[in-house]
mmCIF file of C-alpha atoms and ligand atoms in Angstrom:
data_model
loop_
_atom_site.group_PDB
_atom_site.id
_atom_site.type_symbol
_atom_site.label_atom_id
_atom_site.label_comp_id
_atom_site.label_asym_id
_atom_site.label_seq_id
_atom_site.Cartn_x
_atom_site.Cartn_y
_atom_site.Cartn_z
ATOM 1 C CA ASP A 1 -23.760 4.704 -7.013
ATOM 2 C CA LYS A 2 -21.877 7.364 -5.103
ATOM 3 C CA GLY A 3 -24.906 8.472 -3.085
ATOM 4 C CA ALA A 4 -24.335 11.773 -1.322
ATOM 5 C CA TYR A 5 -20.621 11.768 -2.110
ATOM 6 C CA PRO A 6 -19.289 14.277 -4.653
ATOM 7 C CA PHE A 7 -16.736 11.755 -5.888
ATOM 8 C CA TYR A 8 -16.268 7.991 -5.734
ATOM 9 C CA MET A 9 -12.766 8.450 -4.351
ATOM 10 C CA LEU A 10 -14.062 9.973 -1.115
ATOM 11 C CA LYS A 11 -16.673 7.230 -0.782
ATOM 12 C CA GLU A 12 -14.015 4.579 -1.327
ATOM 13 C CA ILE A 13 -11.688 6.171 1.255
ATOM 14 C CA ASP A 14 -14.554 6.127 3.751
ATOM 15 C CA GLU A 15 -15.343 2.472 3.018
ATOM 16 C CA GLN A 16 -11.942 1.275 4.239
ATOM 17 C CA PRO A 17 -12.928 0.501 7.862
ATOM 18 C CA ALA A 18 -15.808 -1.650 6.584
ATOM 19 C CA VAL A 19 -13.481 -3.446 4.149
ATOM 20 C CA MET A 20 -11.111 -4.298 7.016
ATOM 21 C CA ARG A 21 -14.011 -5.744 9.026
ATOM 22 C CA ARG A 22 -15.240 -7.697 6.024
ATOM 23 C CA LEU A 23 -11.783 -9.201 5.520
ATOM 24 C CA VAL A 24 -11.721 -10.300 9.153
ATOM 25 C CA SER A 25 -15.004 -12.157 8.691
ATOM 26 C CA GLU A 26 -13.989 -13.651 5.318
ATOM 27 C CA TYR A 27 -10.519 -14.799 6.296
ATOM 28 C CA LEU A 28 -10.284 -15.275 10.084
ATOM 29 C CA ASP A 29 -12.334 -17.711 12.143
ATOM 30 C CA ALA A 30 -13.775 -17.093 15.621
ATOM 31 C CA ASP A 31 -10.382 -17.881 17.185
ATOM 32 C CA GLY A 32 -8.554 -15.610 14.772
ATOM 33 C CA GLN A 33 -7.096 -18.495 12.784
ATOM 34 C CA PRO A 34 -6.684 -17.787 9.045
ATOM 35 C CA MET A 35 -9.049 -19.609 6.706
ATOM 36 C CA VAL A 36 -6.847 -20.146 3.672
ATOM 37 C CA GLU A 37 -6.585 -23.022 1.180
ATOM 38 C CA GLU A 38 -4.283 -25.647 2.695
ATOM 39 C CA GLN A 39 -2.872 -26.835 -0.623
ATOM 40 C CA MET A 40 -1.805 -23.286 -1.441
ATOM 41 C CA LEU A 41 0.062 -23.019 1.867
ATOM 42 C CA ALA A 42 1.769 -26.335 1.121
ATOM 43 C CA ASP A 43 2.846 -25.025 -2.301
ATOM 44 C CA ILE A 44 4.218 -21.777 -0.878
ATOM 45 C CA ALA A 45 5.917 -23.623 1.971
ATOM 46 C CA ASP A 46 7.607 -25.792 -0.643
ATOM 47 C CA ALA A 47 9.011 -22.719 -2.418
ATOM 48 C CA ASP A 48 12.314 -21.100 -1.488
ATOM 49 C CA HIS A 49 11.424 -17.566 -2.564
ATOM 50 C CA ILE A 50 8.279 -15.483 -3.086
ATOM 51 C CA TYR A 51 8.196 -13.110 -6.049
ATOM 52 C CA ILE A 52 5.525 -10.419 -5.811
ATOM 53 C CA ILE A 53 4.498 -8.838 -9.107
ATOM 54 C CA GLY A 54 2.413 -5.687 -9.516
ATOM 55 C CA ALA A 55 2.092 -2.240 -11.102
ATOM 56 C CA GLY A 56 1.449 1.197 -9.630
ATOM 57 C CA THR A 57 -0.402 1.059 -6.340
ATOM 58 C CA SER A 58 -0.416 -2.747 -6.384
ATOM 59 C CA TYR A 59 3.389 -2.732 -6.594
ATOM 60 C CA HIS A 60 3.418 -0.417 -3.578
ATOM 61 C CA ALA A 61 1.168 -2.808 -1.637
ATOM 62 C CA GLY A 62 3.663 -5.554 -2.486
ATOM 63 C CA LEU A 63 6.490 -3.551 -0.911
ATOM 64 C CA VAL A 64 4.564 -3.592 2.360
ATOM 65 C CA GLY A 65 3.596 -7.273 2.103
ATOM 66 C CA ALA A 66 7.127 -8.501 1.417
ATOM 67 C CA ARG A 67 8.228 -7.421 4.883
ATOM 68 C CA MET A 68 5.423 -9.483 6.438
ATOM 69 C CA PHE A 69 6.283 -12.647 4.475
ATOM 70 C CA GLU A 70 9.855 -12.330 5.680
ATOM 71 C CA LYS A 71 8.935 -11.523 9.296
ATOM 72 C CA PHE A 72 6.028 -13.885 9.935
ATOM 73 C CA ALA A 73 6.714 -16.677 7.430
ATOM 74 C CA LYS A 74 10.530 -16.429 7.247
ATOM 75 C CA THR A 75 10.366 -16.716 3.459
ATOM 76 C CA PRO A 76 12.667 -14.507 1.357
ATOM 77 C CA THR A 77 10.485 -12.217 -0.743
ATOM 78 C CA THR A 78 11.211 -9.711 -3.471
ATOM 79 C CA VAL A 79 8.825 -7.295 -5.162
ATOM 80 C CA HIS A 80 8.927 -6.443 -8.844
ATOM 81 C CA VAL A 81 7.298 -3.967 -11.182
ATOM 82 C CA SER A 82 5.514 -6.150 -13.719
ATOM 83 C CA SER A 83 6.498 -4.137 -16.820
ATOM 84 C CA GLU A 84 10.165 -4.568 -15.884
ATOM 85 C CA PHE A 85 10.009 -8.195 -14.799
ATOM 86 C CA ALA A 86 8.293 -9.163 -18.041
ATOM 87 C CA TYR A 87 11.293 -8.131 -20.135
ATOM 88 C CA GLU A 88 14.242 -8.219 -17.724
ATOM 89 C CA GLN A 89 13.591 -11.319 -15.680
ATOM 90 C CA PRO A 90 16.071 -11.543 -12.804
ATOM 91 C CA LEU A 91 17.896 -14.758 -12.038
ATOM 92 C CA LEU A 92 15.280 -16.773 -10.163
ATOM 93 C CA SER A 93 15.672 -19.113 -7.214
ATOM 94 C CA ALA A 94 15.294 -22.870 -7.703
ATOM 95 C CA LYS A 95 11.697 -23.038 -6.414
ATOM 96 C CA PRO A 96 9.853 -19.774 -6.969
ATOM 97 C CA PHE A 97 6.271 -18.978 -5.955
ATOM 98 C CA PHE A 98 4.604 -15.989 -7.591
ATOM 99 C CA ILE A 99 2.068 -13.625 -6.064
ATOM 100 C CA PHE A 100 0.274 -11.285 -8.449
ATOM 101 C CA LEU A 101 -1.290 -8.207 -6.915
ATOM 102 C CA SER A 102 -3.903 -6.523 -9.107
ATOM 103 C CA GLN A 103 -7.091 -4.703 -8.211
ATOM 104 C CA SER A 104 -8.584 -5.252 -11.659
ATOM 105 C CA GLY A 105 -6.951 -8.568 -12.460
ATOM 106 C CA GLU A 106 -6.520 -7.289 -16.021
ATOM 107 C CA THR A 107 -3.269 -5.299 -16.047
ATOM 108 C CA ALA A 108 -1.489 -6.248 -19.274
ATOM 109 C CA ASP A 109 2.058 -6.010 -17.884
ATOM 110 C CA SER A 110 1.218 -8.400 -15.051
ATOM 111 C CA ARG A 111 -0.588 -10.757 -17.425
ATOM 112 C CA GLU A 112 2.546 -10.901 -19.559
ATOM 113 C CA VAL A 113 4.529 -12.129 -16.539
ATOM 114 C CA LEU A 114 1.921 -14.740 -15.662
ATOM 115 C CA VAL A 115 1.965 -16.203 -19.176
ATOM 116 C CA ASN A 116 5.659 -16.925 -18.710
ATOM 117 C CA VAL A 117 5.165 -18.235 -15.158
ATOM 118 C CA ASN A 118 2.633 -20.720 -16.479
ATOM 119 C CA LYS A 119 4.911 -21.789 -19.339
ATOM 120 C CA ASN A 120 7.424 -22.748 -16.670
ATOM 121 C CA HIS A 121 4.801 -24.509 -14.520
ATOM 122 C CA TRP A 122 5.607 -22.347 -11.497
ATOM 123 C CA PRO A 123 2.792 -22.099 -8.912
ATOM 124 C CA SER A 124 1.089 -18.744 -8.453
ATOM 125 C CA LEU A 125 -1.538 -16.815 -6.515
ATOM 126 C CA THR A 126 -3.475 -13.775 -7.695
ATOM 127 C CA ILE A 127 -4.745 -11.374 -5.040
ATOM 128 C CA THR A 128 -7.453 -9.361 -6.790
ATOM 129 C CA ASN A 129 -10.691 -7.490 -6.321
ATOM 130 C CA VAL A 130 -12.306 -9.019 -9.401
ATOM 131 C CA ASP A 131 -13.425 -12.621 -9.275
ATOM 132 C CA LYS A 132 -12.899 -14.479 -12.587
ATOM 133 C CA SER A 133 -10.641 -11.731 -13.922
ATOM 134 C CA THR A 134 -7.913 -12.862 -16.304
ATOM 135 C CA LEU A 135 -5.148 -12.915 -13.690
ATOM 136 C CA SER A 136 -7.428 -14.818 -11.350
ATOM 137 C CA ARG A 137 -8.419 -17.420 -13.947
ATOM 138 C CA GLU A 138 -4.863 -17.992 -15.116
ATOM 139 C CA ALA A 139 -3.122 -18.274 -11.735
ATOM 140 C CA THR A 140 -3.056 -21.471 -9.681
ATOM 141 C CA TYR A 141 -4.840 -19.841 -6.722
ATOM 142 C CA THR A 142 -6.914 -16.729 -6.028
ATOM 143 C CA MET A 143 -7.570 -14.682 -2.912
ATOM 144 C CA LEU A 144 -10.191 -11.970 -3.242
ATOM 145 C CA LEU A 145 -9.968 -8.473 -1.777
ATOM 146 C CA PHE A 146 -13.696 -8.200 -0.967
ATOM 147 C CA ALA A 147 -13.376 -4.411 -1.274
ATOM 148 C CA GLY A 148 -16.453 -3.913 -3.460
ATOM 149 C CA PRO A 149 -16.152 -2.157 -6.848
ATOM 150 C CA GLU A 150 -13.457 0.511 -6.985
ATOM 151 C CA ILE A 151 -14.552 3.143 -9.493
ATOM 152 C CA ALA A 152 -12.183 6.094 -8.924
ATOM 153 C CA VAL A 153 -9.024 5.822 -11.016
ATOM 154 C CA ALA A 154 -6.945 6.494 -7.902
ATOM 155 C CA SER A 155 -6.795 3.245 -5.971
ATOM 156 C CA THR A 156 -7.492 3.565 -2.232
ATOM 157 C CA LYS A 157 -9.482 0.770 -0.623
ATOM 158 C CA ALA A 158 -7.861 -1.831 -2.908
ATOM 159 C CA TYR A 159 -4.421 -0.820 -1.573
ATOM 160 C CA THR A 160 -5.396 -1.273 2.070
ATOM 161 C CA ALA A 161 -7.302 -4.485 1.266
ATOM 162 C CA GLN A 162 -4.235 -5.874 -0.538
ATOM 163 C CA ILE A 163 -2.071 -5.211 2.514
ATOM 164 C CA ALA A 164 -4.632 -6.819 4.836
ATOM 165 C CA VAL A 165 -4.896 -9.932 2.626
ATOM 166 C CA GLU A 166 -1.106 -10.163 2.495
ATOM 167 C CA ALA A 167 -1.141 -10.029 6.305
ATOM 168 C CA VAL A 168 -3.637 -12.919 6.404
ATOM 169 C CA LEU A 169 -1.461 -14.935 4.068
ATOM 170 C CA ALA A 170 1.746 -14.131 5.975
ATOM 171 C CA LYS A 171 0.119 -15.252 9.206
ATOM 172 C CA ALA A 172 -1.358 -18.395 7.643
ATOM 173 C CA LEU A 173 1.922 -19.372 6.025
ATOM 174 C CA GLY A 174 3.890 -18.567 9.177
ATOM 175 C CA GLU A 175 1.582 -20.746 11.278
ATOM 176 C CA TYR A 176 1.820 -23.532 8.694
ATOM 177 C CA LEU A 177 5.615 -23.279 8.999
ATOM 178 C CA LYS A 178 5.383 -23.124 12.820
ATOM 179 C CA SER A 179 6.854 -19.647 13.191
ATOM 180 C CA GLU A 180 6.541 -18.182 16.683
ATOM 181 C CA ASP A 181 6.215 -14.684 15.263
ATOM 182 C CA ALA A 182 3.148 -15.758 13.291
ATOM 183 C CA LYS A 183 1.573 -17.379 16.325
ATOM 184 C CA ASP A 184 2.008 -14.212 18.370
ATOM 185 C CA PHE A 185 0.588 -12.015 15.583
ATOM 186 C CA ASP A 186 -2.983 -11.382 16.758
ATOM 187 C CA LEU A 187 -4.276 -10.314 13.367
ATOM 188 C CA LYS A 188 -7.946 -10.360 14.280
ATOM 189 C CA HIS A 189 -7.370 -7.907 17.090
ATOM 190 C CA GLU A 190 -4.963 -5.814 14.983
ATOM 191 C CA LEU A 191 -7.350 -5.463 12.050
ATOM 192 C CA ALA A 192 -10.152 -4.432 14.394
ATOM 193 C CA THR A 193 -7.851 -1.757 15.836
ATOM 194 C CA VAL A 194 -6.926 -0.697 12.289
ATOM 195 C CA ALA A 195 -10.606 -0.391 11.322
ATOM 196 C CA ASN A 196 -11.304 1.864 14.312
ATOM 197 C CA GLY A 197 -8.190 3.886 13.599
ATOM 198 C CA MET A 198 -9.176 4.388 9.963
ATOM 199 C CA GLN A 199 -12.573 5.539 11.151
ATOM 200 C CA ALA A 200 -11.000 8.108 13.473
ATOM 201 C CA ILE A 201 -8.882 9.475 10.606
ATOM 202 C CA THR A 202 -11.753 9.675 8.111
ATOM 203 C CA ASP A 203 -13.834 11.380 10.823
ATOM 204 C CA SER A 204 -11.294 14.199 11.004
ATOM 205 C CA LYS A 205 -11.391 15.203 7.347
ATOM 206 C CA ASP A 206 -11.785 18.918 8.105
ATOM 207 C CA LYS A 207 -8.319 19.040 9.539
ATOM 208 C CA LEU A 208 -6.820 17.518 6.385
ATOM 209 C CA GLU A 209 -8.757 19.911 4.184
ATOM 210 C CA GLU A 210 -7.330 22.781 6.195
ATOM 211 C CA ILE A 211 -3.767 21.447 5.888
ATOM 212 C CA VAL A 212 -4.217 21.331 2.121
ATOM 213 C CA SER A 213 -5.342 24.944 1.946
ATOM 214 C CA HIS A 214 -2.294 26.065 3.935
ATOM 215 C CA TYR A 215 0.414 23.906 2.460
ATOM 216 C CA LEU A 216 -0.522 22.031 -0.698
ATOM 217 C CA SER A 217 -2.832 24.155 -2.794
ATOM 218 C CA LYS A 218 -0.108 26.306 -4.392
ATOM 219 C CA PRO A 219 3.267 24.493 -4.585
ATOM 220 C CA ARG A 220 4.129 22.606 -7.768
ATOM 221 C CA ASN A 221 6.322 20.084 -5.938
ATOM 222 C CA ALA A 222 6.057 18.074 -2.755
ATOM 223 C CA PHE A 223 7.917 15.267 -1.017
ATOM 224 C CA TYR A 224 6.853 12.391 1.167
ATOM 225 C CA ILE A 225 9.716 10.854 3.099
ATOM 226 C CA GLY A 226 10.142 7.851 5.397
ATOM 227 C CA ARG A 227 12.211 4.752 6.084
ATOM 228 C CA GLY A 228 11.271 1.066 5.804
ATOM 229 C CA VAL A 229 7.494 0.644 5.486
ATOM 230 C CA ASP A 230 7.178 4.404 5.875
ATOM 231 C CA TRP A 231 9.191 4.747 2.672
ATOM 232 C CA ALA A 232 6.886 2.241 0.957
ATOM 233 C CA VAL A 233 3.882 4.343 2.003
ATOM 234 C CA SER A 234 5.693 7.513 0.867
ATOM 235 C CA LEU A 235 5.802 6.096 -2.660
ATOM 236 C CA GLU A 236 2.063 5.406 -2.603
ATOM 237 C CA ALA A 237 1.267 8.772 -1.005
ATOM 238 C CA ALA A 238 3.247 10.590 -3.701
ATOM 239 C CA LEU A 239 1.559 8.619 -6.483
ATOM 240 C CA LYS A 240 -1.873 9.606 -5.113
ATOM 241 C CA LEU A 241 -0.924 13.285 -5.078
ATOM 242 C CA LYS A 242 0.574 13.159 -8.580
ATOM 243 C CA GLU A 243 -2.174 11.317 -10.342
ATOM 244 C CA ILE A 244 -5.162 13.342 -9.137
ATOM 245 C CA SER A 245 -3.782 16.781 -8.243
ATOM 246 C CA TYR A 246 -0.900 17.034 -10.749
ATOM 247 C CA VAL A 247 1.505 18.165 -8.042
ATOM 248 C CA GLN A 248 4.924 16.766 -8.887
ATOM 249 C CA ALA A 249 5.419 14.607 -5.837
ATOM 250 C CA GLU A 250 8.223 12.233 -4.929
ATOM 251 C CA GLY A 251 8.268 9.514 -2.326
ATOM 252 C CA PHE A 252 11.768 9.302 -0.945
ATOM 253 C CA ALA A 253 13.815 7.197 1.445
ATOM 254 C CA SER A 254 14.508 9.913 3.975
ATOM 255 C CA GLY A 255 18.188 9.024 4.323
ATOM 256 C CA GLU A 256 18.709 9.397 0.563
ATOM 257 C CA LEU A 257 17.593 13.046 0.402
ATOM 258 C CA LYS A 258 20.980 14.415 1.360
ATOM 259 C CA HIS A 259 22.602 12.445 -1.455
ATOM 260 C CA GLY A 260 21.247 14.800 -4.072
ATOM 261 C CA THR A 261 17.534 15.480 -3.980
ATOM 262 C CA ILE A 262 17.678 17.960 -1.105
ATOM 263 C CA ALA A 263 18.907 20.453 -3.739
ATOM 264 C CA LEU A 264 15.280 20.714 -4.892
ATOM 265 C CA ILE A 265 14.026 22.073 -1.572
ATOM 266 C CA GLU A 266 13.017 25.730 -1.748
ATOM 267 C CA LYS A 267 11.116 28.072 0.490
ATOM 268 C CA GLY A 268 7.670 26.590 1.037
ATOM 269 C CA THR A 269 8.278 23.159 -0.569
ATOM 270 C CA PRO A 270 6.036 20.792 1.409
ATOM 271 C CA VAL A 271 7.937 17.830 2.892
ATOM 272 C CA ILE A 272 5.734 15.329 4.643
ATOM 273 C CA GLY A 273 7.422 12.839 6.966
ATOM 274 C CA ILE A 274 5.797 9.494 7.720
ATOM 275 C CA ILE A 275 7.012 8.294 11.124
ATOM 276 C CA THR A 276 5.689 5.007 12.517
ATOM 277 C CA GLN A 277 8.782 2.921 13.288
ATOM 278 C CA ASP A 278 10.662 3.091 16.594
ATOM 279 C CA ARG A 279 14.080 2.422 15.148
ATOM 280 C CA THR A 280 13.973 5.133 12.498
ATOM 281 C CA ALA A 281 11.697 7.832 13.931
ATOM 282 C CA GLY A 282 14.557 9.984 15.205
ATOM 283 C CA LEU A 283 16.449 9.700 11.936
ATOM 284 C CA THR A 284 13.481 10.749 9.824
ATOM 285 C CA ARG A 285 12.856 13.643 12.177
ATOM 286 C CA SER A 286 16.400 14.900 11.686
ATOM 287 C CA ASN A 287 16.057 14.500 7.918
ATOM 288 C CA LEU A 288 12.907 16.628 8.095
ATOM 289 C CA GLU A 289 14.789 19.280 10.079
ATOM 290 C CA GLU A 290 17.484 19.339 7.415
ATOM 291 C CA THR A 291 14.849 20.244 4.825
ATOM 292 C CA GLN A 292 13.246 22.775 7.169
ATOM 293 C CA ALA A 293 16.592 24.525 7.556
ATOM 294 C CA ARG A 294 16.512 24.980 3.765
ATOM 295 C CA GLY A 295 13.055 26.513 3.763
ATOM 296 C CA ALA A 296 10.742 23.492 3.465
ATOM 297 C CA SER A 297 7.322 23.540 5.117
ATOM 298 C CA ILE A 298 7.356 20.316 7.087
ATOM 299 C CA LEU A 299 4.364 18.194 8.014
ATOM 300 C CA THR A 300 4.277 14.896 9.880
ATOM 301 C CA ILE A 301 2.093 11.778 9.968
ATOM 302 C CA VAL A 302 3.137 10.012 13.181
ATOM 303 C CA SER A 303 2.110 7.010 15.294
ATOM 304 C CA ARG A 304 0.780 8.086 18.665
ATOM 305 C CA HIS A 305 3.526 6.559 20.798
ATOM 306 C CA LEU A 306 6.137 8.483 18.789
ATOM 307 C CA ALA A 307 4.223 11.767 18.603
ATOM 308 C CA LYS A 308 5.487 15.161 19.739
ATOM 309 C CA GLU A 309 3.616 18.359 20.356
ATOM 310 C CA ASP A 310 3.943 19.914 16.904
ATOM 311 C CA ASP A 311 3.102 16.841 14.843
ATOM 312 C CA THR A 312 0.443 17.334 12.169
ATOM 313 C CA VAL A 313 -1.485 14.048 12.026
ATOM 314 C CA ILE A 314 -1.415 11.512 14.871
ATOM 315 C CA LEU A 315 -2.221 7.869 14.075
ATOM 316 C CA PRO A 316 -3.551 5.312 16.553
ATOM 317 C CA ASP A 317 -0.915 2.705 17.461
ATOM 318 C CA VAL A 318 -1.059 -0.704 15.732
ATOM 319 C CA ASN A 319 1.373 -3.549 15.065
ATOM 320 C CA PRO A 320 4.423 -1.961 13.347
ATOM 321 C CA TYR A 321 3.948 -4.130 10.224
ATOM 322 C CA LEU A 322 0.418 -2.782 9.740
ATOM 323 C CA THR A 323 1.028 0.954 10.168
ATOM 324 C CA PRO A 324 0.734 1.491 6.372
ATOM 325 C CA LEU A 325 -2.985 0.693 6.690
ATOM 326 C CA LEU A 326 -3.336 3.863 8.758
ATOM 327 C CA SER A 327 -0.592 6.186 7.526
ATOM 328 C CA VAL A 328 -1.838 6.012 3.940
ATOM 329 C CA VAL A 329 -5.327 7.288 4.818
ATOM 330 C CA PRO A 330 -4.377 10.916 5.596
ATOM 331 C CA ALA A 331 -2.235 10.877 2.451
ATOM 332 C CA GLN A 332 -5.240 9.730 0.385
ATOM 333 C CA LEU A 333 -7.278 12.563 1.884
ATOM 334 C CA LEU A 334 -4.537 15.143 1.288
ATOM 335 C CA ALA A 335 -4.466 14.121 -2.387
ATOM 336 C CA TYR A 336 -8.254 14.224 -2.586
ATOM 337 C CA TYR A 337 -8.574 17.737 -1.136
ATOM 338 C CA THR A 338 -5.688 19.067 -3.231
ATOM 339 C CA SER A 339 -7.420 17.829 -6.383
ATOM 340 C CA LEU A 340 -10.809 19.068 -5.213
ATOM 341 C CA GLY A 341 -9.425 22.507 -4.346
ATOM 342 C CA LYS A 342 -8.078 22.859 -7.877
ATOM 343 C CA GLY A 343 -11.463 22.041 -9.308
ATOM 344 C CA LEU A 344 -10.184 18.897 -11.043
ATOM 345 C CA ASP A 345 -12.159 15.768 -11.853
ATOM 346 C CA VAL A 346 -10.963 13.735 -8.866
ATOM 347 C CA ASP A 347 -12.271 10.402 -10.151
ATOM 348 C CA LYS A 348 -11.077 10.735 -13.730
ATOM 349 C CA PRO A 349 -7.651 12.368 -13.867
ATOM 350 C CA ARG A 350 -6.276 13.276 -17.272
ATOM 351 C CA ASN A 351 -4.353 10.730 -19.348
ATOM 352 C CA LEU A 352 -5.275 7.776 -17.108
ATOM 353 C CA ALA A 353 -7.515 4.710 -17.336
ATOM 354 C CA LYS A 354 -8.773 2.617 -14.422
ATOM 355 C CA SER A 355 -7.462 -0.559 -15.915
ATOM 356 C CA VAL A 356 -4.298 -0.529 -18.029
ATOM 357 C CA THR A 357 -4.730 -3.242 -20.630
ATOM 358 C CA VAL A 358 -1.878 -2.233 -22.939
ATOM 359 C CA GLN A 359 1.815 -2.936 -22.337
HETATM 360 O O1 M6R S 1 -5.625 -3.166 -11.462
HETATM 361 P P1 M6R S 1 -4.207 -3.114 -10.993
HETATM 362 O O2 M6R S 1 -4.086 -3.137 -9.516
HETATM 363 O O3 M6R S 1 -3.333 -4.156 -11.638
HETATM 364 O O4 M6R S 1 -3.673 -1.702 -11.497
HETATM 365 C C1 M6R S 1 -2.336 -1.329 -11.349
HETATM 366 C C2 M6R S 1 -2.162 0.153 -11.556
HETATM 367 O O5 M6R S 1 -2.538 0.526 -12.862
HETATM 368 C C3 M6R S 1 -2.961 0.985 -10.556
HETATM 369 O O6 M6R S 1 -2.682 0.633 -9.226
HETATM 370 C C4 M6R S 1 -2.681 2.486 -10.731
HETATM 371 O O7 M6R S 1 -1.360 2.773 -10.362
HETATM 372 C C5 M6R S 1 -3.684 3.335 -9.939
HETATM 373 N N1 M6R S 1 -4.247 4.363 -10.777
HETATM 374 C C6 M6R S 1 -3.079 3.997 -8.747
HETATM 375 O O8 M6R S 1 -3.978 4.781 -8.050
#
């Protein structure tokens, strides 16, 4: 029931702080130690490579998670679109471990990959919102998202829950493997900070609605740009805008723009920079200026410690691996208000189904 909300999507965006807190209580004990099946950690520790499989938003959550498995658990990790992996399987390592990301647990393309994984007796984990879903039943292990039902076609709280569960797993695996980085990663504290930060962003909706009316209500095209995890979030932010507001949006690695795509920038094209990483902040800022010089209307979503006077949305500071949990929220709201302003059915965009059960 969506209660007083006009659309489920807005309700689900607002539920994200509560989902973060729920995940803390489900997966971290009083001392902040992860509560994760030991045998699963042993199986992943035994593997030489993690393959993450997903589609759409779940694929994007995988792009964020992979960096955490490499940082905190020192395990090489690659992320694959399930519909590609199913038919063009790359050369695999000797001891693969598969992680399936799927809100519904029913996505046909991902199921196709799992059938083959099982034929080869490779161990697997499904991270899903739906207990007893097909992907959950057929994988070796399951971790639940505890996000509550997600009704809107555009995935929001499942994306942030997937990233938080990946963080739990990265920490658990890293501690199992005695990584110092994992030990120092105070996830309980970080997720509490994230929850408060999400709350602050969802409390300032008016500002995002106003940005939409100035910059996004008319243009047919828009760009999100960033580097590293900010690029990963750019892909998700662009997908949100495309699927519910029908603005042709692209998420782009900001350094790649000048290799061709910058030709698309015209007067008034919105270019939104996501800036949360110390090493690349300056570079993304200069890439934004390059587009501004060609007429783009530039907007920024920036972590507080990197913020400058003219920035558009300022995010509370969190661990650099977890910034996607915050930077995606304004992007979800920008997509929501763009769709709303056009009078579209936010929850049920044209041509789309919540769960894609055909290949
Ligand atoms: O249920 P799944 O997570 O497997 O679904 C995958 C995609 O179909 C899904 O994330 C889709 O991209 C959403 N509509 C995005 O908002």
